[in-house]
Amino acid sequence: MSRYARQIALAEVGEEGQRRIAGAHVLVVGAGGLGSPVIEYLAGAGVKRMILVDPDHVEESNLHRQTLYRMSDIGRSKVSAARDHIAAANPAVSVETWFGAVHPGNADGLVAGADVVVDAADSFAVSYILSDACMRTPRPLISGSALGFTGYVGGFCGGAPSLRAVFPDLPSSGATCASSGVMGPVVGMIGALQAQMVLQILLGIAPSPLGRLTRCDMTALRFGGFVFDGAPEPRVSLPFVSRADLLPDDQVVELRSMEDAPDAVSAEALRTRPEEVTDIGVVSGRRVVLCCATGLRAWRAAERLRQVGHDDLALLAMSASG
């Protein structure tokens, strides 16, 4: 009996649908808590080509929620360990790996070859970088996030509004799974929903996941969501750039402390705190590039500069800097 017999038996799939799945190319950015179920379910469904992108290694603290890995994987790169586990589970699936981070310099190239892009990176900067690249390409983007007992997954770009249209501002805090914790089953549910949305796009099942967002709150055991297919794009967007994109005339502002970053992103960078960025003599007429670790402080500092009339601004997140 065919490996995919139970799937092919569905009226929405059939032999033709299975051929669509088998012919698909999916880019998965992030091979952690969200990426694990995405990768497993897409490989199980028969997606024959996946590119996995992740800059991290497997740690023991990952194992409570990153079900793709075992104790024997500790210390290995996640993309290599994921590739080997998928090869053992379904050798017909071709898994290509990219050990490194997505950044503005490589995002367009990675996105361009994919039928669907999955954002499972757990990074504000990477989510916006991928959304921007998917709008330019254009490619559909399935983006998810999970923290604590809650999470969401949505379908963006590819003819639908971008992530920026739904989330024009970053959250007020930079809480992460590492800093605030997360329940493993919540991550699993969000990742599984991402995989389901990818398959529905590949199969052309209506209604499309694009332009829709689903939320879950497991403290209340409740699901919700909304349709955003008519959401307008923001009038002004703060672009992310790579270090390689810095220009000689840029005014670079380093927002990381001396303790966090003894060497600033450039020798000429001004160093300050986000709340004091309007006091350091930023010159009008020059592009201001604001640098921090994740992009969150840079975003807040940029908002302060915009309020006093600076419009030529860019963000440099060192976690996704190239």
Coordinates of N, CA and C in Angstrom, one line a residue, residues 28-266:
V28 N 11.9 26.2 4.8 CA 11.6 26.3 6.2 C 12.7 27.0 6.9
V29 N 12.4 28.2 7.5 CA 13.4 29.0 8.2 C 13.2 28.8 9.7
G30 N 14.1 28.1 10.3 CA 14.0 27.7 11.7 C 13.7 26.2 11.9
A31 N 14.6 25.5 12.6 CA 14.4 24.1 12.8 C 14.3 23.8 14.2
G32 N 13.6 24.7 15.0 CA 13.5 24.5 16.4 C 12.1 24.0 16.8
G33 N 11.5 24.7 17.8 CA 10.2 24.2 18.3 C 9.1 24.2 17.3
L34 N 9.0 25.3 16.5 CA 8.0 25.4 15.4 C 8.4 24.6 14.2
G35 N 9.7 24.7 13.9 CA 10.2 24.0 12.7 C 10.1 22.5 12.8
S36 N 10.3 21.9 14.0 CA 10.3 20.5 14.1 C 9.0 19.8 13.6
P37 N 7.8 20.2 14.1 CA 6.6 19.6 13.5 C 6.4 20.0 12.1
V38 N 6.8 21.2 11.7 CA 6.6 21.6 10.3 C 7.4 20.7 9.4
I39 N 8.6 20.4 9.7 CA 9.5 19.6 8.9 C 9.0 18.1 8.9
E40 N 8.6 17.6 10.1 CA 8.1 16.3 10.1 C 6.9 16.0 9.3
Y41 N 5.9 16.9 9.5 CA 4.6 16.8 8.8 C 4.7 17.0 7.3
L42 N 5.5 17.9 6.9 CA 5.7 18.1 5.4 C 6.4 16.9 4.8
A43 N 7.4 16.4 5.5 CA 8.1 15.2 5.0 C 7.2 14.1 5.0
G44 N 6.4 13.9 6.0 CA 5.4 12.8 6.1 C 4.4 12.9 5.0
A45 N 4.0 14.1 4.6 CA 3.0 14.3 3.6 C 3.6 14.1 2.2
G46 N 4.9 14.0 2.1 CA 5.5 13.8 0.8 C 6.0 15.0 0.0
V47 N 6.2 16.1 0.7 CA 6.9 17.2 0.1 C 8.3 16.8 -0.3
K48 N 8.6 16.7 -1.6 CA 9.9 16.1 -2.0 C 11.1 16.9 -1.8
R49 N 10.9 18.3 -1.7 CA 12.1 19.1 -1.6 C 11.9 20.2 -0.6
M50 N 12.8 20.2 0.4 CA 12.8 21.2 1.5 C 14.2 21.8 1.6
I51 N 14.2 23.1 1.9 CA 15.5 23.7 2.3 C 15.3 24.1 3.7
L52 N 16.2 23.7 4.6 CA 16.1 24.0 6.0 C 17.2 25.1 6.3
V53 N 16.8 26.1 7.0 CA 17.8 27.2 7.4 C 17.7 27.4 8.9
D54 N 18.9 27.3 9.5 CA 18.9 27.5 11.0 C 20.4 27.7 11.4
P55 N 20.7 28.7 12.3 CA 22.1 28.9 12.7 C 22.5 28.2 14.0
D56 N 21.6 27.4 14.6 CA 21.8 26.9 15.9 C 22.2 25.4 16.0
H57 N 22.7 25.0 17.2 CA 23.0 23.6 17.5 C 22.0 23.1 18.5
V58 N 21.8 21.8 18.5 CA 20.9 21.2 19.4 C 21.4 21.3 20.9
E59 N 20.6 21.7 21.8 CA 20.9 21.7 23.2 C 19.9 20.9 24.0
E60 N 20.3 20.4 25.1 CA 19.4 19.6 25.9 C 18.1 20.3 26.3
S61 N 18.2 21.6 26.5 CA 17.0 22.4 26.9 C 16.0 22.5 25.7
N62 N 16.4 22.2 24.5 CA 15.5 22.2 23.4 C 14.6 21.0 23.4
L63 N 15.0 19.9 24.0 CA 14.3 18.6 23.8 C 12.9 18.4 24.3
H64 N 12.5 19.3 25.2 CA 11.1 19.2 25.7 C 10.1 19.6 24.7
R65 N 10.5 20.3 23.7 CA 9.5 20.8 22.7 C 10.0 20.6 21.2
Q66 N 11.3 20.3 21.0 CA 11.8 20.1 19.6 C 11.9 18.6 19.4
T67 N 10.8 18.1 19.0 CA 10.6 16.6 19.0 C 11.3 15.9 17.9
L68 N 11.9 16.7 17.0 CA 12.7 16.1 15.9 C 14.1 15.5 16.4
Y69 N 14.5 15.9 17.6 CA 15.9 15.6 18.0 C 15.9 14.6 19.2
R70 N 17.1 14.0 19.4 CA 17.3 13.1 20.5 C 18.5 13.5 21.3
M71 N 18.8 12.8 22.4 CA 20.0 13.1 23.2 C 21.2 13.0 22.4
S72 N 21.2 12.1 21.5 CA 22.4 11.8 20.7 C 22.7 13.0 19.7
D73 N 21.7 13.9 19.5 CA 21.9 15.0 18.6 C 22.5 16.2 19.3
I74 N 22.6 16.2 20.6 CA 23.1 17.4 21.3 C 24.5 17.8 20.8
G75 N 24.7 19.0 20.4 CA 25.9 19.5 19.9 C 26.0 19.6 18.4
R76 N 25.1 18.9 17.7 CA 25.0 18.9 16.2 C 24.3 20.1 15.8
S77 N 24.5 20.6 14.6 CA 23.7 21.6 14.0 C 22.3 21.1 13.8
K78 N 21.3 21.9 14.0 CA 19.9 21.5 13.9 C 19.6 21.0 12.5
V79 N 20.1 21.8 11.5 CA 19.7 21.4 10.1 C 20.3 20.0 9.8
S80 N 21.5 19.7 10.2 CA 22.1 18.4 9.9 C 21.4 17.3 10.6
A81 N 21.0 17.5 11.9 CA 20.3 16.5 12.6 C 18.9 16.3 12.0
A82 N 18.3 17.4 11.6 CA 16.9 17.3 11.0 C 17.0 16.5 9.7
R83 N 18.0 16.9 8.9 CA 18.1 16.2 7.6 C 18.3 14.7 7.8
D84 N 19.1 14.3 8.8 CA 19.3 12.8 9.0 C 18.1 12.1 9.5
H85 N 17.3 12.8 10.3 CA 16.1 12.1 10.9 C 15.1 12.0 9.8
I86 N 15.0 13.0 8.9 CA 14.0 12.9 7.8 C 14.4 11.9 6.8
A87 N 15.7 11.8 6.6 CA 16.2 10.7 5.6 C 15.9 9.3 6.2
A88 N 15.9 9.1 7.5 CA 15.6 7.8 8.0 C 14.1 7.6 8.0
A89 N 13.3 8.6 8.1 CA 11.8 8.5 8.2 C 11.2 8.4 6.8
N90 N 11.7 9.1 5.8 CA 11.2 9.1 4.5 C 12.3 9.5 3.5
P91 N 13.1 8.4 3.1 CA 14.3 8.7 2.2 C 13.9 9.3 0.8
A92 N 12.7 9.3 0.5 CA 12.3 9.9 -0.8 C 12.3 11.5 -0.8
V93 N 12.4 12.0 0.4 CA 12.4 13.5 0.6 C 13.8 14.0 0.4
S94 N 14.0 15.0 -0.4 CA 15.3 15.7 -0.5 C 15.3 16.9 0.4
V95 N 16.3 16.9 1.3 CA 16.4 17.9 2.3 C 17.8 18.6 2.1
E96 N 17.7 19.9 1.7 CA 19.0 20.7 1.6 C 19.1 21.5 2.9
T97 N 20.3 21.8 3.3 CA 20.5 22.5 4.6 C 21.3 23.8 4.3
W98 N 21.0 24.8 5.1 CA 21.8 26.0 5.1 C 22.0 26.4 6.6
F99 N 23.3 26.1 7.0 CA 23.6 26.4 8.4 C 24.0 27.9 8.5
G100 N 23.1 28.7 9.0 CA 23.3 30.1 9.1 C 22.0 30.8 9.3
A101 N 22.1 32.1 9.4 CA 20.9 32.9 9.6 C 20.4 33.5 8.3
V102 N 19.1 33.7 8.2 CA 18.5 34.5 7.2 C 18.8 36.0 7.5
H103 N 19.2 36.8 6.5 CA 19.4 38.2 6.7 C 19.1 38.9 5.4
P104 N 19.0 40.2 5.4 CA 18.6 40.9 4.2 C 19.4 40.6 2.9
G105 N 20.7 40.2 3.1 CA 21.5 39.9 1.9 C 21.2 38.6 1.3
N106 N 20.6 37.6 2.0 CA 20.4 36.3 1.3 C 18.9 36.0 1.2
A107 N 18.0 36.8 1.8 CA 16.6 36.4 1.9 C 16.0 36.3 0.5
D108 N 16.2 37.2 -0.3 CA 15.6 37.2 -1.7 C 16.0 35.9 -2.4
G109 N 17.3 35.5 -2.4 CA 17.7 34.4 -3.1 C 17.1 33.1 -2.5
L110 N 17.0 33.0 -1.2 CA 16.4 31.8 -0.6 C 14.9 31.7 -0.9
V111 N 14.2 32.8 -0.8 CA 12.8 32.8 -1.1 C 12.4 32.5 -2.5
A112 N 13.3 33.0 -3.4 CA 12.9 33.0 -4.9 C 12.6 31.6 -5.4
G113 N 13.3 30.6 -4.9 CA 13.1 29.3 -5.5 C 12.0 28.5 -4.8
A114 N 11.4 29.0 -3.8 CA 10.4 28.2 -3.1 C 9.0 28.5 -3.6
D115 N 8.1 27.4 -3.4 CA 6.7 27.6 -3.7 C 6.0 28.2 -2.5
V116 N 6.4 27.8 -1.3 CA 5.9 28.4 -0.1 C 7.1 28.6 0.9
V117 N 7.0 29.6 1.7 CA 8.1 29.9 2.7 C 7.4 29.8 4.1
V118 N 8.1 29.1 5.0 CA 7.7 28.9 6.3 C 8.6 29.7 7.3
D119 N 8.0 30.6 8.0 CA 8.8 31.4 9.1 C 8.6 30.7 10.4
A120 N 9.6 29.9 10.8 CA 9.5 29.3 12.2 C 10.7 29.7 13.0
A121 N 11.2 30.9 12.8 CA 12.5 31.3 13.2 C 12.5 31.9 14.7
D122 N 11.4 32.3 15.2 CA 11.4 32.8 16.6 C 12.3 34.1 16.6
S123 N 12.2 35.0 15.6 CA 13.0 36.2 15.6 C 12.2 37.3 14.9
F124 N 12.0 38.4 15.6 CA 11.2 39.5 15.0 C 11.9 39.9 13.7
A125 N 13.2 40.1 13.7 CA 13.9 40.6 12.6 C 13.7 39.7 11.4
V126 N 13.9 38.4 11.6 CA 13.8 37.4 10.5 C 12.4 37.4 10.0
S127 N 11.4 37.5 10.8 CA 10.0 37.5 10.3 C 9.8 38.6 9.4
Y128 N 10.2 39.8 9.7 CA 10.0 41.0 8.8 C 10.9 40.9 7.6
I129 N 12.1 40.4 7.7 CA 13.0 40.2 6.6 C 12.3 39.3 5.6
L130 N 11.8 38.2 6.1 CA 11.1 37.2 5.2 C 9.9 37.8 4.6
S131 N 9.1 38.5 5.3 CA 7.9 39.1 4.8 C 8.2 40.1 3.7
D132 N 9.2 40.9 3.9 CA 9.6 41.9 2.9 C 10.1 41.1 1.6
A133 N 10.9 40.1 1.8 CA 11.3 39.3 0.6 C 10.2 38.6 -0.1
C134 N 9.2 38.1 0.6 CA 8.1 37.4 0.0 C 7.2 38.4 -0.7
M135 N 7.1 39.6 -0.2 CA 6.3 40.6 -1.0 C 7.0 41.0 -2.3
R136 N 8.3 41.0 -2.3 CA 9.0 41.4 -3.5 C 9.0 40.3 -4.5
T137 N 8.9 39.0 -4.1 CA 9.2 37.9 -5.0 C 8.1 37.7 -6.0
P138 N 6.8 37.5 -5.8 CA 6.1 37.3 -4.5 C 5.9 35.9 -4.2
R139 N 6.0 35.5 -3.0 CA 5.8 34.1 -2.5 C 4.9 34.1 -1.3
P140 N 4.1 33.1 -1.1 CA 3.3 33.0 0.2 C 4.2 32.7 1.3
L141 N 3.9 33.3 2.5 CA 4.6 33.1 3.7 C 3.7 32.7 4.8
I142 N 4.0 31.5 5.4 CA 3.3 31.0 6.6 C 4.2 31.3 7.8
S143 N 3.7 32.2 8.6 CA 4.5 32.7 9.8 C 3.8 32.3 11.1
G144 N 4.6 31.8 12.0 CA 4.0 31.4 13.3 C 4.9 31.9 14.5
S145 N 4.3 32.0 15.6 CA 5.0 32.4 16.8 C 4.3 31.7 18.0
A146 N 5.1 31.3 19.0 CA 4.5 30.7 20.2 C 5.4 31.2 21.4
L147 N 4.7 31.5 22.5 CA 5.3 31.9 23.8 C 4.4 31.6 24.9
G148 N 4.9 31.0 26.0 CA 4.1 30.6 27.1 C 3.1 29.6 26.7
F149 N 1.8 30.0 26.9 CA 0.7 29.1 26.6 C -0.1 29.6 25.3
T150 N 0.5 30.6 24.6 CA -0.3 31.2 23.5 C 0.6 31.1 22.2
G151 N -0.1 31.3 21.1 CA 0.6 31.4 19.8 C -0.3 31.8 18.7
Y152 N 0.3 32.0 17.5 CA -0.5 32.3 16.4 C 0.2 31.8 15.1
V153 N -0.6 31.7 14.1 CA -0.1 31.3 12.8 C -0.9 32.0 11.7
G154 N -0.3 32.6 10.7 CA -1.0 33.4 9.7 C -0.4 33.2 8.3
G155 N -1.2 33.4 7.3 CA -0.7 33.3 5.9 C -0.6 34.7 5.3
F156 N 0.6 35.1 4.9 CA 0.9 36.4 4.5 C 1.5 36.4 3.1
C157 N 1.5 37.6 2.4 CA 2.1 37.8 1.1 C 1.5 36.8 0.1
G158 N 2.2 36.6 -1.0 CA 1.6 35.8 -2.1 C 0.3 36.2 -2.6
G159 N 0.0 37.5 -2.6 CA -1.3 38.1 -3.0 C -2.1 38.6 -1.8
A160 N -1.6 38.2 -0.6 CA -2.3 38.7 0.6 C -1.4 39.8 1.2
P161 N -2.0 40.5 2.2 CA -1.2 41.6 2.9 C 0.1 40.9 3.6
S162 N 1.0 41.8 3.8 CA 2.3 41.3 4.4 C 2.1 41.3 6.0
L163 N 3.2 40.8 6.6 CA 3.2 40.7 8.0 C 3.2 42.2 8.6
R164 N 3.8 43.1 7.9 CA 3.8 44.5 8.3 C 2.4 45.1 8.3
A165 N 1.5 44.6 7.4 CA 0.2 45.2 7.4 C -0.6 44.8 8.6
V166 N -0.3 43.6 9.2 CA -1.0 43.1 10.4 C -0.3 43.5 11.6
F167 N 1.0 43.5 11.6 CA 1.8 43.9 12.8 C 2.7 45.1 12.4
P168 N 2.2 46.3 12.2 CA 3.0 47.4 11.8 C 4.1 47.8 12.8
D169 N 3.9 47.4 14.1 CA 4.8 47.7 15.2 C 5.3 46.4 15.8
L170 N 6.5 46.4 16.3 CA 7.0 45.3 17.1 C 6.4 45.3 18.5
P171 N 6.3 44.2 19.2 CA 5.8 44.1 20.5 C 6.6 45.0 21.5
S172 N 6.0 45.4 22.6 CA 6.6 46.3 23.5 C 7.7 45.6 24.3
S173 N 7.7 44.2 24.4 CA 8.8 43.5 25.0 C 9.5 42.5 24.1
G174 N 10.7 42.2 24.4 CA 11.4 41.2 23.6 C 11.4 39.8 24.2
A175 N 10.3 39.5 24.8 CA 10.3 38.2 25.5 C 10.4 37.0 24.5
T176 N 11.2 36.0 24.8 CA 11.4 34.9 24.0 C 11.1 33.6 24.8
C177 N 11.2 32.5 24.1 CA 11.0 31.2 24.8 C 12.1 31.0 25.8
A178 N 13.3 31.5 25.5 CA 14.4 31.3 26.4 C 14.2 32.2 27.7
S179 N 13.7 33.4 27.5 CA 13.5 34.3 28.7 C 12.2 34.1 29.4
S180 N 11.2 33.7 28.7 CA 9.8 33.6 29.4 C 9.2 32.2 29.4
G181 N 9.8 31.3 28.7 CA 9.3 29.9 28.7 C 8.2 29.6 27.7
V182 N 8.0 28.4 27.4 CA 6.9 28.0 26.5 C 6.5 26.5 26.8
M183 N 5.3 26.2 26.6 CA 4.8 24.8 26.7 C 5.0 24.1 25.4
G184 N 5.6 22.9 25.5 CA 5.9 22.1 24.3 C 4.6 21.8 23.4
P185 N 3.5 21.4 24.0 CA 2.3 21.2 23.1 C 1.9 22.4 22.4
V186 N 2.0 23.6 23.0 CA 1.6 24.8 22.3 C 2.5 25.0 21.0
V187 N 3.8 24.8 21.2 CA 4.7 25.0 20.0 C 4.3 23.9 19.0
G188 N 4.0 22.7 19.4 CA 3.6 21.6 18.5 C 2.4 21.9 17.7
M189 N 1.4 22.5 18.4 CA 0.1 22.9 17.7 C 0.3 24.0 16.7
I190 N 1.1 25.0 17.0 CA 1.4 26.1 16.1 C 2.1 25.5 14.9
G191 N 3.2 24.7 15.1 CA 3.9 24.2 14.0 C 3.1 23.3 13.1
A192 N 2.2 22.5 13.8 CA 1.3 21.6 13.0 C 0.4 22.4 12.1
L193 N -0.1 23.5 12.7 CA -1.0 24.4 11.9 C -0.2 25.1 10.7
Q194 N 1.0 25.4 10.9 CA 1.8 25.9 9.8 C 1.9 24.9 8.7
A195 N 2.2 23.6 9.1 CA 2.3 22.6 8.1 C 1.0 22.4 7.3
Q196 N -0.1 22.4 8.1 CA -1.4 22.3 7.4 C -1.7 23.4 6.4
M197 N -1.3 24.6 6.8 CA -1.5 25.8 5.9 C -0.7 25.6 4.7
V198 N 0.5 25.2 4.8 CA 1.4 25.0 3.6 C 0.7 24.0 2.7
L199 N 0.2 22.9 3.2 CA -0.4 21.8 2.4 C -1.7 22.4 1.7
Q200 N -2.4 23.2 2.4 CA -3.6 23.7 1.8 C -3.3 24.7 0.7
I201 N -2.2 25.4 0.8 CA -1.8 26.3 -0.3 C -1.4 25.4 -1.5
L202 N -0.6 24.4 -1.2 CA -0.1 23.6 -2.3 C -1.3 22.9 -3.0
L203 N -2.3 22.5 -2.3 CA -3.5 21.8 -2.8 C -4.5 22.7 -3.4
G204 N -4.4 24.0 -3.1 CA -5.4 24.9 -3.6 C -6.7 24.8 -2.9
I205 N -6.7 24.4 -1.6 CA -8.0 24.2 -0.9 C -8.5 25.6 -0.5
A206 N -9.8 25.8 -0.7 CA -10.5 27.0 -0.3 C -11.2 26.8 1.0
P207 N -11.3 27.8 1.9 CA -10.7 29.1 1.7 C -9.2 29.1 1.9
S208 N -8.5 29.9 1.2 CA -7.0 30.0 1.3 C -6.6 30.4 2.7
P209 N -5.5 29.9 3.2 CA -4.9 30.4 4.5 C -4.4 31.8 4.4
L210 N -4.1 32.2 3.2 CA -3.5 33.5 3.0 C -4.6 34.6 3.3
G211 N -4.1 35.6 4.1 CA -5.1 36.6 4.6 C -5.8 36.2 5.8
R212 N -5.4 35.1 6.5 CA -6.1 34.7 7.7 C -5.1 34.4 8.8
L213 N -5.5 34.7 10.0 CA -4.6 34.5 11.2 C -5.4 33.7 12.2
T214 N -4.8 32.6 12.8 CA -5.4 31.8 13.8 C -4.6 31.9 15.1
R215 N -5.3 32.2 16.2 CA -4.6 32.3 17.5 C -5.1 31.2 18.4
C216 N -4.2 30.8 19.3 CA -4.6 29.8 20.3 C -4.2 30.3 21.7
D217 N -5.0 30.1 22.7 CA -4.7 30.4 24.1 C -5.0 29.2 24.9
M218 N -4.0 28.5 25.2 CA -4.2 27.2 25.9 C -4.4 27.3 27.4
T219 N -4.2 28.5 28.0 CA -4.7 28.7 29.4 C -6.2 28.6 29.4
A220 N -6.9 29.1 28.4 CA -8.3 29.1 28.3 C -8.8 28.0 27.4
L221 N -7.9 27.2 26.8 CA -8.3 26.2 25.8 C -9.2 26.8 24.8
R222 N -8.7 27.8 24.1 CA -9.6 28.6 23.2 C -8.8 28.9 21.9
F223 N -9.5 28.8 20.8 CA -8.9 29.2 19.5 C -9.7 30.4 19.0
G224 N -9.1 31.3 18.3 CA -9.7 32.5 17.7 C -8.9 32.9 16.5
G225 N -9.3 34.0 16.0 CA -8.5 34.5 14.8 C -9.4 35.5 14.0
F226 N -8.8 35.9 12.9 CA -9.5 36.9 12.1 C -9.0 36.9 10.6
V227 N -9.8 37.5 9.7 CA -9.4 37.6 8.3 C -8.8 39.0 8.1
F228 N -7.7 39.1 7.4 CA -7.1 40.4 7.2 C -6.8 40.6 5.7
D229 N -7.5 40.0 4.8 CA -7.2 40.1 3.4 C -7.4 41.5 2.8
G230 N -8.0 42.4 3.5 CA -8.1 43.7 3.1 C -7.2 44.7 3.8
A231 N -6.3 44.2 4.6 CA -5.5 45.2 5.5 C -4.6 46.0 4.6
P232 N -4.5 47.3 4.8 CA -3.6 48.1 4.0 C -2.1 48.0 4.4
E233 N -1.2 48.1 3.5 CA 0.2 48.1 3.9 C 0.5 49.4 4.6
P234 N 1.4 49.4 5.5 CA 1.8 50.6 6.2 C 2.4 51.6 5.3
R235 N 2.1 52.9 5.5 CA 2.6 54.0 4.6 C 4.1 54.1 4.7
V236 N 4.7 53.9 5.9 CA 6.1 54.0 6.1 C 6.6 52.7 6.7
S237 N 7.6 52.0 6.2 CA 8.1 50.8 6.8 C 9.6 51.1 7.1
L238 N 10.0 50.4 8.2 CA 11.4 50.5 8.6 C 12.2 49.3 8.1
P239 N 13.0 49.5 7.1 CA 13.6 48.3 6.5 C 14.8 47.8 7.3
F240 N 15.0 46.5 7.3 CA 16.2 45.8 7.9 C 17.3 45.8 6.8
V241 N 18.5 46.0 7.2 CA 19.7 45.9 6.3 C 20.7 45.0 6.9
S242 N 21.6 44.6 6.1 CA 22.8 43.8 6.6 C 24.0 44.7 6.8
R243 N 25.0 44.2 7.4 CA 26.2 45.0 7.6 C 26.8 45.3 6.2
A244 N 26.7 44.4 5.3 CA 27.2 44.6 3.9 C 26.5 45.7 3.2
D245 N 25.3 46.1 3.7 CA 24.5 47.2 3.0 C 24.9 48.6 3.5
L246 N 25.8 48.7 4.6 CA 26.1 50.0 5.1 C 26.9 50.8 4.1
L247 N 26.5 52.1 4.0 CA 27.1 53.0 3.0 C 28.1 53.9 3.7
P248 N 29.0 54.4 3.0 CA 30.0 55.3 3.6 C 29.4 56.5 4.3
D249 N 28.3 57.0 3.7 CA 27.7 58.2 4.3 C 26.6 57.9 5.4
D250 N 26.4 56.7 5.7 CA 25.4 56.3 6.7 C 25.9 56.8 8.1
Q251 N 24.9 57.3 8.9 CA 25.2 57.6 10.3 C 24.7 56.4 11.1
V252 N 25.7 55.6 11.6 CA 25.4 54.4 12.3 C 25.3 54.7 13.8
V253 N 24.2 54.2 14.4 CA 24.0 54.4 15.8 C 24.0 53.0 16.5
E254 N 24.9 52.8 17.4 CA 25.1 51.5 18.1 C 24.3 51.6 19.4
L255 N 23.3 50.7 19.5 CA 22.4 50.8 20.7 C 22.7 49.7 21.7
R256 N 23.7 48.8 21.4 CA 24.1 47.8 22.4 C 25.1 48.5 23.3
S257 N 25.1 48.0 24.6 CA 26.0 48.6 25.6 C 27.4 48.2 25.3
M258 N 28.4 48.8 26.0 CA 29.8 48.4 25.9 C 30.0 47.0 26.4
E259 N 29.2 46.7 27.5 CA 29.3 45.3 28.0 C 28.8 44.3 27.0
D260 N 27.7 44.6 26.3 CA 27.2 43.6 25.4 C 28.0 43.6 24.1
A261 N 28.5 44.7 23.7 CA 29.2 44.8 22.4 C 30.4 45.8 22.5
P262 N 31.5 45.3 23.1 CA 32.7 46.2 23.2 C 33.1 46.9 21.9
D263 N 33.0 46.1 20.8 CA 33.3 46.6 19.5 C 32.0 47.0 18.8
A264 N 31.8 48.3 18.5 CA 30.6 48.7 17.8 C 30.5 48.1 16.4
V265 N 29.3 48.2 15.8 CA 29.2 47.6 14.4 C 30.1 48.3 13.4
S266 N 30.4 49.6 13.6 CA 31.4 50.2 12.8 C 32.2 51.2 13.6

